[in-house]
Structure formats: structure tokens, C-alpha cells
PDB file of C-alpha atoms in Angstrom:
ATOM      1  CA  MET A   1       0.587 129.675 -14.297  1.00  0.00           C
ATOM      2  CA  HIS A   2       3.608 127.564 -15.630  1.00  0.00           C
ATOM      3  CA  ALA A   3       7.048 126.620 -13.481  1.00  0.00           C
ATOM      4  CA  LYS A   4      10.193 124.948 -14.719  1.00  0.00           C
ATOM      5  CA  ILE A   5      10.563 121.279 -12.165  1.00  0.00           C
ATOM      6  CA  ASN A   6      12.368 118.917 -12.798  1.00  0.00           C
ATOM      7  CA  ASP A   7      13.292 120.150 -16.176  1.00  0.00           C
ATOM      8  CA  ILE A   8       9.588 120.218 -17.312  1.00  0.00           C
ATOM      9  CA  GLN A   9       7.310 122.964 -17.935  1.00  0.00           C
ATOM     10  CA  LEU A  10       4.558 122.017 -15.210  1.00  0.00           C
ATOM     11  CA  ALA A  11       1.052 124.108 -15.388  1.00  0.00           C
ATOM     12  CA  TYR A  12      -1.025 124.826 -12.126  1.00  0.00           C
ATOM     13  CA  THR A  13      -3.374 127.069 -10.744  1.00  0.00           C
ATOM     14  CA  ASP A  14      -3.077 128.843  -7.783  1.00  0.00           C
ATOM     15  CA  GLU A  15      -5.515 130.740  -6.133  1.00  0.00           C
ATOM     16  CA  GLY A  16      -6.287 132.089  -2.385  1.00  0.00           C
ATOM     17  CA  ASN A  17      -4.139 133.022   0.813  1.00  0.00           C
ATOM     18  CA  GLY A  18      -3.877 130.451   3.976  1.00  0.00           C
ATOM     19  CA  PRO A  19      -3.236 126.629   4.793  1.00  0.00           C
ATOM     20  CA  ALA A  20      -2.328 125.268   1.543  1.00  0.00           C
ATOM     21  CA  LEU A  21      -4.115 122.387  -0.056  1.00  0.00           C
ATOM     22  CA  VAL A  22      -2.736 120.672  -3.049  1.00  0.00           C
ATOM     23  CA  LEU A  23      -4.989 118.691  -5.534  1.00  0.00           C
ATOM     24  CA  ILE A  24      -3.565 115.950  -7.510  1.00  0.00           C
ATOM     25  CA  HIS A  25      -6.288 115.154 -10.693  1.00  0.00           C
ATOM     26  CA  GLY A  26      -7.301 111.659 -11.882  1.00  0.00           C
ATOM     27  CA  PHE A  27      -6.239 109.923 -14.954  1.00  0.00           C
ATOM     28  CA  PRO A  28      -7.041 111.056 -17.642  1.00  0.00           C
ATOM     29  CA  LEU A  29      -8.069 114.350 -16.841  1.00  0.00           C
ATOM     30  CA  CYS A  30      -6.311 117.475 -15.700  1.00  0.00           C
ATOM     31  CA  ARG A  31      -6.464 120.295 -13.466  1.00  0.00           C
ATOM     32  CA  THR A  32      -9.677 121.589 -14.290  1.00  0.00           C
ATOM     33  CA  MET A  33     -11.618 119.268 -12.771  1.00  0.00           C
ATOM     34  CA  TRP A  34     -10.925 120.969  -9.778  1.00  0.00           C
ATOM     35  CA  GLN A  35     -12.367 124.391 -10.513  1.00  0.00           C
ATOM     36  CA  PRO A  36     -15.245 124.067  -8.280  1.00  0.00           C
ATOM     37  CA  GLN A  37     -12.988 123.138  -5.047  1.00  0.00           C
ATOM     38  CA  VAL A  38     -10.841 126.018  -5.761  1.00  0.00           C
ATOM     39  CA  VAL A  39     -13.437 128.764  -6.154  1.00  0.00           C
ATOM     40  CA  ALA A  40     -14.921 127.537  -2.645  1.00  0.00           C
ATOM     41  CA  LEU A  41     -11.630 126.681  -0.678  1.00  0.00           C
ATOM     42  CA  SER A  42     -10.082 129.644  -1.698  1.00  0.00           C
ATOM     43  CA  ALA A  43     -13.116 132.056  -0.795  1.00  0.00           C
ATOM     44  CA  ALA A  44     -13.058 129.799   2.523  1.00  0.00           C
ATOM     45  CA  GLY A  45      -9.327 131.062   3.298  1.00  0.00           C
ATOM     46  CA  PHE A  46      -7.308 128.273   1.742  1.00  0.00           C
ATOM     47  CA  ARG A  47      -4.585 128.343  -0.582  1.00  0.00           C
ATOM     48  CA  VAL A  48      -5.270 126.156  -3.029  1.00  0.00           C
ATOM     49  CA  VAL A  49      -2.831 124.643  -5.731  1.00  0.00           C
ATOM     50  CA  ALA A  50      -3.902 122.207  -8.576  1.00  0.00           C
ATOM     51  CA  PRO A  51      -1.281 121.173 -11.023  1.00  0.00           C
ATOM     52  CA  ASP A  52      -1.466 119.482 -14.311  1.00  0.00           C
ATOM     53  CA  LEU A  53       0.980 116.278 -13.883  1.00  0.00           C
ATOM     54  CA  ARG A  54       3.254 115.869 -16.447  1.00  0.00           C
ATOM     55  CA  GLY A  55       2.086 114.575 -19.711  1.00  0.00           C
ATOM     56  CA  PHE A  56      -1.688 116.239 -18.691  1.00  0.00           C
ATOM     57  CA  GLY A  57      -3.394 118.962 -19.327  1.00  0.00           C
ATOM     58  CA  GLU A  58      -0.949 122.091 -20.060  1.00  0.00           C
ATOM     59  CA  SER A  59       2.039 120.640 -18.653  1.00  0.00           C
ATOM     60  CA  GLU A  60       4.776 118.961 -20.868  1.00  0.00           C
ATOM     61  CA  ALA A  61       4.771 115.967 -21.917  1.00  0.00           C
ATOM     62  CA  PRO A  62       8.345 114.275 -22.362  1.00  0.00           C
ATOM     63  CA  ARG A  63       8.345 111.090 -24.110  1.00  0.00           C
ATOM     64  CA  SER A  64       9.540 108.851 -21.409  1.00  0.00           C
ATOM     65  CA  GLY A  65       9.949 109.211 -17.777  1.00  0.00           C
ATOM     66  CA  TYR A  66       6.539 108.685 -15.781  1.00  0.00           C
ATOM     67  CA  SER A  67       6.559 107.083 -12.747  1.00  0.00           C
ATOM     68  CA  MET A  68       4.633 107.588  -9.477  1.00  0.00           C
ATOM     69  CA  ASP A  69       8.013 108.450  -8.014  1.00  0.00           C
ATOM     70  CA  ARG A  70       8.112 111.206 -10.697  1.00  0.00           C
ATOM     71  CA  PHE A  71       4.664 112.436 -10.252  1.00  0.00           C
ATOM     72  CA  ALA A  72       5.215 112.789  -6.181  1.00  0.00           C
ATOM     73  CA  ASP A  73       8.505 114.289  -6.566  1.00  0.00           C
ATOM     74  CA  ASP A  74       7.016 117.033  -9.124  1.00  0.00           C
ATOM     75  CA  ILE A  75       4.453 117.822  -6.495  1.00  0.00           C
ATOM     76  CA  VAL A  76       7.248 118.384  -3.964  1.00  0.00           C
ATOM     77  CA  GLU A  77       9.136 120.627  -6.388  1.00  0.00           C
ATOM     78  CA  LEU A  78       6.396 122.623  -7.058  1.00  0.00           C
ATOM     79  CA  MET A  79       5.546 122.833  -3.517  1.00  0.00           C
ATOM     80  CA  THR A  80       8.929 124.005  -2.777  1.00  0.00           C
ATOM     81  CA  TYR A  81       8.878 126.492  -5.749  1.00  0.00           C
ATOM     82  CA  LEU A  82       5.858 128.060  -4.771  1.00  0.00           C
ATOM     83  CA  GLY A  83       7.130 128.217  -0.991  1.00  0.00           C
ATOM     84  CA  ILE A  84       4.965 125.526   0.691  1.00  0.00           C
ATOM     85  CA  GLY A  85       6.879 123.739   3.097  1.00  0.00           C
ATOM     86  CA  ARG A  86       3.931 121.286   3.908  1.00  0.00           C
ATOM     87  CA  ALA A  87       0.051 121.069   2.494  1.00  0.00           C
ATOM     88  CA  VAL A  88      -2.842 119.058   2.978  1.00  0.00           C
ATOM     89  CA  VAL A  89      -2.878 116.948  -0.023  1.00  0.00           C
ATOM     90  CA  GLY A  90      -5.752 115.635  -1.819  1.00  0.00           C
ATOM     91  CA  GLY A  91      -5.213 112.705  -4.207  1.00  0.00           C
ATOM     92  CA  MET A  92      -8.120 111.566  -6.697  1.00  0.00           C
ATOM     93  CA  SER A  93      -8.290 108.097  -8.256  1.00  0.00           C
ATOM     94  CA  MET A  94      -5.089 108.227 -10.071  1.00  0.00           C
ATOM     95  CA  GLY A  95      -3.694 111.275  -7.607  1.00  0.00           C
ATOM     96  CA  GLY A  96      -4.686 109.166  -4.700  1.00  0.00           C
ATOM     97  CA  TYR A  97      -1.606 106.824  -5.727  1.00  0.00           C
ATOM     98  CA  VAL A  98       0.468 109.649  -5.596  1.00  0.00           C
ATOM     99  CA  LEU A  99      -0.253 110.683  -2.310  1.00  0.00           C
ATOM    100  CA  LEU A 100       0.583 107.066  -1.325  1.00  0.00           C
ATOM    101  CA  ASN A 101       3.907 107.681  -2.455  1.00  0.00           C
ATOM    102  CA  LEU A 102       4.020 111.375  -1.293  1.00  0.00           C
ATOM    103  CA  LEU A 103       3.348 109.457   2.345  1.00  0.00           C
ATOM    104  CA  GLU A 104       5.621 106.796   1.782  1.00  0.00           C
ATOM    105  CA  ARG A 105       8.907 109.348   0.187  1.00  0.00           C
ATOM    106  CA  HIS A 106       7.915 112.730   1.389  1.00  0.00           C
ATOM    107  CA  SER A 107       5.853 112.248   4.666  1.00  0.00           C
ATOM    108  CA  ARG A 108       7.265 115.477   6.012  1.00  0.00           C
ATOM    109  CA  ARG A 109       5.561 117.579   2.958  1.00  0.00           C
ATOM    110  CA  VAL A 110       2.078 116.377   3.951  1.00  0.00           C
ATOM    111  CA  ALA A 111       0.454 117.950   6.614  1.00  0.00           C
ATOM    112  CA  GLY A 112      -3.357 116.128   6.106  1.00  0.00           C
ATOM    113  CA  ALA A 113      -3.957 113.581   3.091  1.00  0.00           C
ATOM    114  CA  ALA A 114      -7.247 113.439   1.507  1.00  0.00           C
ATOM    115  CA  PHE A 115      -8.292 110.083  -0.324  1.00  0.00           C
ATOM    116  CA  LEU A 116     -10.742 111.062  -2.854  1.00  0.00           C
ATOM    117  CA  LEU A 117     -12.540 108.372  -4.638  1.00  0.00           C
ATOM    118  CA  THR A 118      -9.341 106.274  -4.657  1.00  0.00           C
ATOM    119  CA  ARG A 119      -7.890 102.298  -3.348  1.00  0.00           C
ATOM    120  CA  CYS A 120      -4.578 101.580  -1.958  1.00  0.00           C
ATOM    121  CA  ASN A 121      -4.211  98.128  -3.870  1.00  0.00           C
ATOM    122  CA  ALA A 122      -2.453  97.593  -6.561  1.00  0.00           C
ATOM    123  CA  ASP A 123      -3.251  96.416  -9.508  1.00  0.00           C
ATOM    124  CA  ASP A 124      -3.939  92.316 -10.110  1.00  0.00           C
ATOM    125  CA  ALA A 125      -2.696  90.537 -13.223  1.00  0.00           C
ATOM    126  CA  ALA A 126      -5.701  91.303 -15.069  1.00  0.00           C
ATOM    127  CA  GLY A 127      -5.761  94.890 -14.039  1.00  0.00           C
ATOM    128  CA  LYS A 128      -2.092  95.170 -15.711  1.00  0.00           C
ATOM    129  CA  ALA A 129      -2.983  93.494 -18.521  1.00  0.00           C
ATOM    130  CA  ARG A 130      -5.874  95.916 -19.262  1.00  0.00           C
ATOM    131  CA  ARG A 131      -3.752  98.584 -19.002  1.00  0.00           C
ATOM    132  CA  ALA A 132      -0.931  97.476 -21.043  1.00  0.00           C
ATOM    133  CA  GLU A 133      -3.489  96.844 -23.836  1.00  0.00           C
ATOM    134  CA  LEU A 134      -4.775 100.124 -23.453  1.00  0.00           C
ATOM    135  CA  ALA A 135      -1.215 101.606 -23.992  1.00  0.00           C
ATOM    136  CA  GLN A 136      -0.522  99.512 -27.004  1.00  0.00           C
ATOM    137  CA  LEU A 137      -3.832 101.209 -28.312  1.00  0.00           C
ATOM    138  CA  VAL A 138      -2.579 104.303 -28.042  1.00  0.00           C
ATOM    139  CA  ARG A 139       1.019 103.522 -29.412  1.00  0.00           C
ATOM    140  CA  GLN A 140      -1.341 102.537 -32.357  1.00  0.00           C
ATOM    141  CA  GLY A 141      -3.124 105.792 -33.045  1.00  0.00           C
ATOM    142  CA  LYS A 142      -6.483 104.026 -31.205  1.00  0.00           C
ATOM    143  CA  ARG A 143      -6.290 106.589 -28.449  1.00  0.00           C
ATOM    144  CA  SER A 144     -10.264 106.899 -28.242  1.00  0.00           C
ATOM    145  CA  ALA A 145     -10.325 103.486 -26.663  1.00  0.00           C
ATOM    146  CA  VAL A 146      -9.290 104.932 -23.601  1.00  0.00           C
ATOM    147  CA  GLU A 147     -11.613 107.524 -23.417  1.00  0.00           C
ATOM    148  CA  GLY A 148     -14.342 104.205 -24.233  1.00  0.00           C
ATOM    149  CA  ALA A 149     -13.146 102.698 -21.433  1.00  0.00           C
ATOM    150  CA  PHE A 150     -13.550 105.214 -18.665  1.00  0.00           C
ATOM    151  CA  ALA A 151     -15.730 107.678 -19.774  1.00  0.00           C
ATOM    152  CA  ASP A 152     -19.020 105.915 -19.113  1.00  0.00           C
ATOM    153  CA  ILE A 153     -18.207 104.655 -15.604  1.00  0.00           C
ATOM    154  CA  LEU A 154     -16.977 107.735 -14.274  1.00  0.00           C
ATOM    155  CA  PHE A 155     -20.587 108.956 -13.073  1.00  0.00           C
ATOM    156  CA  ALA A 156     -23.665 107.923 -11.532  1.00  0.00           C
ATOM    157  CA  PRO A 157     -26.240 106.763 -13.550  1.00  0.00           C
ATOM    158  CA  SER A 158     -28.499 109.783 -12.547  1.00  0.00           C
ATOM    159  CA  THR A 159     -25.661 112.159 -13.203  1.00  0.00           C
ATOM    160  CA  SER A 160     -24.902 111.068 -17.060  1.00  0.00           C
ATOM    161  CA  ALA A 161     -29.200 110.997 -17.378  1.00  0.00           C
ATOM    162  CA  GLU A 162     -29.457 114.657 -15.758  1.00  0.00           C
ATOM    163  CA  GLN A 163     -25.658 116.452 -16.535  1.00  0.00           C
ATOM    164  CA  PRO A 164     -24.897 115.386 -20.537  1.00  0.00           C
ATOM    165  CA  GLN A 165     -23.178 118.497 -20.602  1.00  0.00           C
ATOM    166  CA  LEU A 166     -20.854 117.689 -17.908  1.00  0.00           C
ATOM    167  CA  VAL A 167     -20.473 113.997 -19.214  1.00  0.00           C
ATOM    168  CA  ASP A 168     -19.259 115.337 -22.650  1.00  0.00           C
ATOM    169  CA  THR A 169     -17.021 118.334 -20.456  1.00  0.00           C
ATOM    170  CA  VAL A 170     -14.797 116.112 -19.061  1.00  0.00           C
ATOM    171  CA  ARG A 171     -14.587 113.923 -22.000  1.00  0.00           C
ATOM    172  CA  SER A 172     -13.345 116.770 -24.291  1.00  0.00           C
ATOM    173  CA  TRP A 173     -10.281 117.161 -21.234  1.00  0.00           C
ATOM    174  CA  MET A 174      -9.579 113.044 -21.885  1.00  0.00           C
ATOM    175  CA  ARG A 175      -8.910 114.122 -25.735  1.00  0.00           C
ATOM    176  CA  LYS A 176      -6.564 116.911 -24.831  1.00  0.00           C
ATOM    177  CA  THR A 177      -4.373 114.588 -22.940  1.00  0.00           C
ATOM    178  CA  SER A 178      -0.941 113.570 -24.810  1.00  0.00           C
ATOM    179  CA  ASP A 179      -0.538 110.221 -25.959  1.00  0.00           C
ATOM    180  CA  ALA A 180       2.903 110.384 -23.969  1.00  0.00           C
ATOM    181  CA  GLY A 181       0.801 111.190 -20.651  1.00  0.00           C
ATOM    182  CA  LEU A 182      -1.845 108.199 -21.778  1.00  0.00           C
ATOM    183  CA  ILE A 183       0.932 105.758 -22.007  1.00  0.00           C
ATOM    184  CA  GLY A 184       3.058 106.635 -19.346  1.00  0.00           C
ATOM    185  CA  ALA A 185       0.477 106.907 -16.893  1.00  0.00           C
ATOM    186  CA  LEU A 186      -1.302 103.684 -17.264  1.00  0.00           C
ATOM    187  CA  GLU A 187       2.335 101.843 -17.074  1.00  0.00           C
ATOM    188  CA  ALA A 188       3.165 104.018 -13.879  1.00  0.00           C
ATOM    189  CA  MET A 189      -0.400 102.481 -12.086  1.00  0.00           C
ATOM    190  CA  ALA A 190       0.469  98.968 -13.533  1.00  0.00           C
ATOM    191  CA  ALA A 191       3.902  99.461 -12.037  1.00  0.00           C
ATOM    192  CA  ARG A 192       2.448 100.728  -8.598  1.00  0.00           C
ATOM    193  CA  PRO A 193       3.041  98.907  -5.443  1.00  0.00           C
ATOM    194  CA  ASP A 194       0.155  97.808  -3.220  1.00  0.00           C
ATOM    195  CA  TYR A 195       0.018  99.807   0.350  1.00  0.00           C
ATOM    196  CA  CYS A 196      -3.141  98.036   2.097  1.00  0.00           C
ATOM    197  CA  ASP A 197      -1.230  96.206   4.605  1.00  0.00           C
ATOM    198  CA  ARG A 198       0.955  99.226   5.153  1.00  0.00           C
ATOM    199  CA  LEU A 199      -1.555 102.093   5.590  1.00  0.00           C
ATOM    200  CA  GLY A 200      -1.081 101.885   9.779  1.00  0.00           C
ATOM    201  CA  GLU A 201       2.577 103.359   8.943  1.00  0.00           C
ATOM    202  CA  PHE A 202       0.899 106.204   8.011  1.00  0.00           C
ATOM    203  CA  SER A 203       0.141 108.278  11.366  1.00  0.00           C
ATOM    204  CA  THR A 204      -0.484 111.817   9.483  1.00  0.00           C
ATOM    205  CA  PRO A 205      -4.343 112.770   9.497  1.00  0.00           C
ATOM    206  CA  ALA A 206      -6.384 111.243   6.751  1.00  0.00           C
ATOM    207  CA  LEU A 207      -9.916 111.640   5.383  1.00  0.00           C
ATOM    208  CA  VAL A 208     -10.992 108.743   2.994  1.00  0.00           C
ATOM    209  CA  MET A 209     -14.138 109.725   0.384  1.00  0.00           C
ATOM    210  CA  GLY A 210     -16.272 108.094  -1.355  1.00  0.00           C
ATOM    211  CA  GLY A 211     -19.419 108.348  -3.971  1.00  0.00           C
ATOM    212  CA  ALA A 212     -21.990 106.351  -3.150  1.00  0.00           C
ATOM    213  CA  GLU A 213     -22.505 105.357  -6.473  1.00  0.00           C
ATOM    214  CA  ASP A 214     -19.123 105.105  -8.081  1.00  0.00           C
ATOM    215  CA  ARG A 215     -18.406 101.801 -10.339  1.00  0.00           C
ATOM    216  CA  ILE A 216     -14.451 102.296 -10.072  1.00  0.00           C
ATOM    217  CA  VAL A 217     -13.565 102.254  -6.156  1.00  0.00           C
ATOM    218  CA  PRO A 218     -16.956 100.935  -4.800  1.00  0.00           C
ATOM    219  CA  GLN A 219     -18.427 102.252  -1.892  1.00  0.00           C
ATOM    220  CA  GLU A 220     -17.857  99.256   0.152  1.00  0.00           C
ATOM    221  CA  THR A 221     -14.010  99.566  -0.004  1.00  0.00           C
ATOM    222  CA  ILE A 222     -14.363 103.212   1.572  1.00  0.00           C
ATOM    223  CA  ALA A 223     -14.312 102.006   5.345  1.00  0.00           C
ATOM    224  CA  PRO A 224     -11.839  99.437   4.879  1.00  0.00           C
ATOM    225  CA  PHE A 225      -9.480 102.043   3.744  1.00  0.00           C
ATOM    226  CA  ALA A 226     -10.134 104.472   6.388  1.00  0.00           C
ATOM    227  CA  ALA A 227      -9.985 101.831   9.358  1.00  0.00           C
ATOM    228  CA  ALA A 228      -6.755 100.599   8.400  1.00  0.00           C
ATOM    229  CA  LEU A 229      -5.136 104.579   8.731  1.00  0.00           C
ATOM    230  CA  PRO A 230      -4.392 105.705  12.511  1.00  0.00           C
ATOM    231  CA  ASN A 231      -5.841 108.991  12.372  1.00  0.00           C
ATOM    232  CA  SER A 232      -8.701 109.248   9.709  1.00  0.00           C
ATOM    233  CA  SER A 233     -12.275 110.168   9.076  1.00  0.00           C
ATOM    234  CA  SER A 234     -14.321 109.234   6.627  1.00  0.00           C
ATOM    235  CA  CYS A 235     -17.473 110.268   4.225  1.00  0.00           C
ATOM    236  CA  ILE A 236     -19.923 109.389   1.242  1.00  0.00           C
ATOM    237  CA  ILE A 237     -21.018 111.941  -0.901  1.00  0.00           C
ATOM    238  CA  PRO A 238     -24.545 110.658  -1.836  1.00  0.00           C
ATOM    239  CA  LYS A 239     -25.886 110.263  -5.458  1.00  0.00           C
ATOM    240  CA  ALA A 240     -22.238 110.491  -6.892  1.00  0.00           C
ATOM    241  CA  GLY A 241     -20.164 108.522  -8.748  1.00  0.00           C
ATOM    242  CA  HIS A 242     -16.284 108.507  -9.539  1.00  0.00           C
ATOM    243  CA  MET A 243     -16.506 112.269 -10.532  1.00  0.00           C
ATOM    244  CA  ALA A 244     -18.052 113.005  -7.151  1.00  0.00           C
ATOM    245  CA  ASN A 245     -16.035 116.268  -6.665  1.00  0.00           C
ATOM    246  CA  LEU A 246     -18.064 117.528 -10.244  1.00  0.00           C
ATOM    247  CA  GLU A 247     -21.456 115.790  -9.718  1.00  0.00           C
ATOM    248  CA  GLN A 248     -21.985 116.900  -5.894  1.00  0.00           C
ATOM    249  CA  PRO A 249     -19.574 120.026  -5.168  1.00  0.00           C
ATOM    250  CA  GLN A 250     -21.376 121.321  -2.366  1.00  0.00           C
ATOM    251  CA  ALA A 251     -21.474 118.278  -0.289  1.00  0.00           C
ATOM    252  CA  PHE A 252     -17.980 117.296  -1.676  1.00  0.00           C
ATOM    253  CA  ASN A 253     -16.504 120.499  -0.564  1.00  0.00           C
ATOM    254  CA  THR A 254     -18.248 120.578   2.641  1.00  0.00           C
ATOM    255  CA  CYS A 255     -16.418 117.333   3.485  1.00  0.00           C
ATOM    256  CA  LEU A 256     -13.300 118.702   2.208  1.00  0.00           C
ATOM    257  CA  MET A 257     -13.598 121.704   4.021  1.00  0.00           C
ATOM    258  CA  ASP A 258     -13.898 119.958   7.416  1.00  0.00           C
ATOM    259  CA  PHE A 259     -10.850 118.386   6.868  1.00  0.00           C
ATOM    260  CA  MET A 260      -8.955 121.171   6.001  1.00  0.00           C
ATOM    261  CA  ARG A 261     -10.133 122.827   9.511  1.00  0.00           C
ATOM    262  CA  LEU A 262      -9.368 119.956  11.361  1.00  0.00           C
ATOM    263  CA  CYS A 263      -5.657 120.080   9.990  1.00  0.00           C
ATOM    264  CA  SER A 264      -5.220 123.654  10.077  1.00  0.00           C
ATOM    265  CA  GLN A 265      -3.246 123.689  12.865  1.00  0.00           C
ATOM    266  CA  ALA A 266      -0.551 121.358  10.991  1.00  0.00           C
ATOM    267  CA  PHE A 267      -0.431 124.095   8.132  1.00  0.00           C
ATOM    268  CA  ASP A 268       2.284 126.565   6.855  1.00  0.00           C
ATOM    269  CA  ALA A 269      -0.557 129.232   6.869  1.00  0.00           C
ATOM    270  CA  PRO A 270       1.301 132.422   6.183  1.00  0.00           C
ATOM    271  CA  ARG A 271       1.701 132.396   1.927  1.00  0.00           C
ATOM    272  CA  ASN A 272       4.886 132.830   0.919  1.00  0.00           C
ATOM    273  CA  ASP A 273       5.184 134.723  -2.312  1.00  0.00           C
ATOM    274  CA  SER A 274       8.709 135.297  -2.268  1.00  0.00           C
ATOM    275  CA  GLY A 275       9.482 132.160  -4.869  1.00  0.00           C
ATOM    276  CA  ASN A 276      11.475 129.203  -4.154  1.00  0.00           C
ATOM    277  CA  ALA A 277      11.276 128.386  -0.292  1.00  0.00           C
TER     278      ALA A 277
END
């Protein structure tokens, strides 16, 4: 499905009925990564919405205008278009950065915040330089550098050995991401603020989930992240790397579903199919 959101065509999946869950994908991926969660949680009595961020998947890719503010505003406008007043929002990796922006600027729309394999800190100088280098390589037609930088560290070593088809599938999603989306998101991530010292301001019920073998967001960062949030819980997915939702979908879904049930009192439970709210 597609909707005209903030002057671009945004692609999204919308399945199920009940309390709403909005899932925001990571970089450089797309909403297809959420299929195991869409199937399981919609069958369990939840409405699951998974958009492609601008520049990714099947969404339109403008040449400019990428920022965490813009990504967050797109999510809010899509929720309004779909008649969703409040939702639990789950953000994986880059999607977690968007979620932090939502909590800062649109907290009334967030009934629960699921931080999925993500972090609260901004890039350091080396990280900003690396993102700038990758963006420049994409401009030079060397976009395979992005795939090379991310594909090999997204998975637990056991996943790479035992599920090579899954690794190949995720690589194929990366190859479909537009150049504009890659460049825009790299620059947006480099410019994002640090929220670690501000987590105490966010009283929204929160979940912080990590992968036991995540090499991008190490397991030891999860407990401090959760502890800094006033109203949070956490879980670690065993035998999983940065793509825990695909590597260990059953354990991932159980943790996320428990959080959805915990937050269910705060939702707009009835589905509104009438269009704009």
C-alpha cells in the first residue's frame, strides 16, 4: 500500500486489528524485514503497521530533505492518515534514532517505545567521518561499499554459517535501496543528537531489546540504556546478532508481544478504517 505523506509516496504494510504497533526498519533495509513480526503479532490481535522510510524500499526517494525530524514527521503523518491516534512504536537500529526523535517531539502519539537493537548516543567524530566517507562513495557510484560495511556484521557468526540464504536475502534488500536514501540517511544519522543524558525525561513505557551476539550494539549497552529510562524493561535475545528479529523470530516476537500486552491499556484499540483521523 502507498499513501501521499508530506509530498512523497510512502509505502507501508498494514495488517491486523486491535492495538497498533508501528515498526520502523533499520539502515539500509526496508519494511520487508518485519514480515515475521507482522504475521505473528497481527495473528495475536494487534494491528501492525510497517512503513518504508523515505528513500527506502518502495517509498519515493527525493533527492534531498532527509533528517531524523523528517523521518519522524512522516511516521506521525502516516499514523494520522491511517486513523491511529497513539501506537506502540518499535525502532530497530536507525529506526530507534527515529523513535527517540518521536519521543522528543511527538510523545503524545507514542503509547509505548520499543528500542530494538539500537543505542541512545550520537556518533563520535570517527563515526561521523565514516558515514561521510560512505556517503561520498555512494555519490561516486561505489554503493557496494555500504553493503560491505554492514552485511558482514549484521548477523551472529552462527547465523552466517547456518542460514546463508537469510544473509543473502538481507543483502538483496540493501541493493534495492536508492542512492538518495543511502546518502540522506547516512547524513541524518551523523547529525542526530545524543539522547543518553535525556532518557530520564521519557516516562513512556519502554522496552530495550538486544541480541546476545550483536556486534553493532553490544549486549552490555542494553542494561544501562534500560536503567536510564524511568519506566522500562529489557530482554536479550540469545544466539542473535543485529538482525535478531529474523535470526530468532520466536524469541523476539515473544518479548515484543509481552510488551504490547503490557502497554495495551494505553492504545487506541479499535481500528479506524475511515481514512484521515
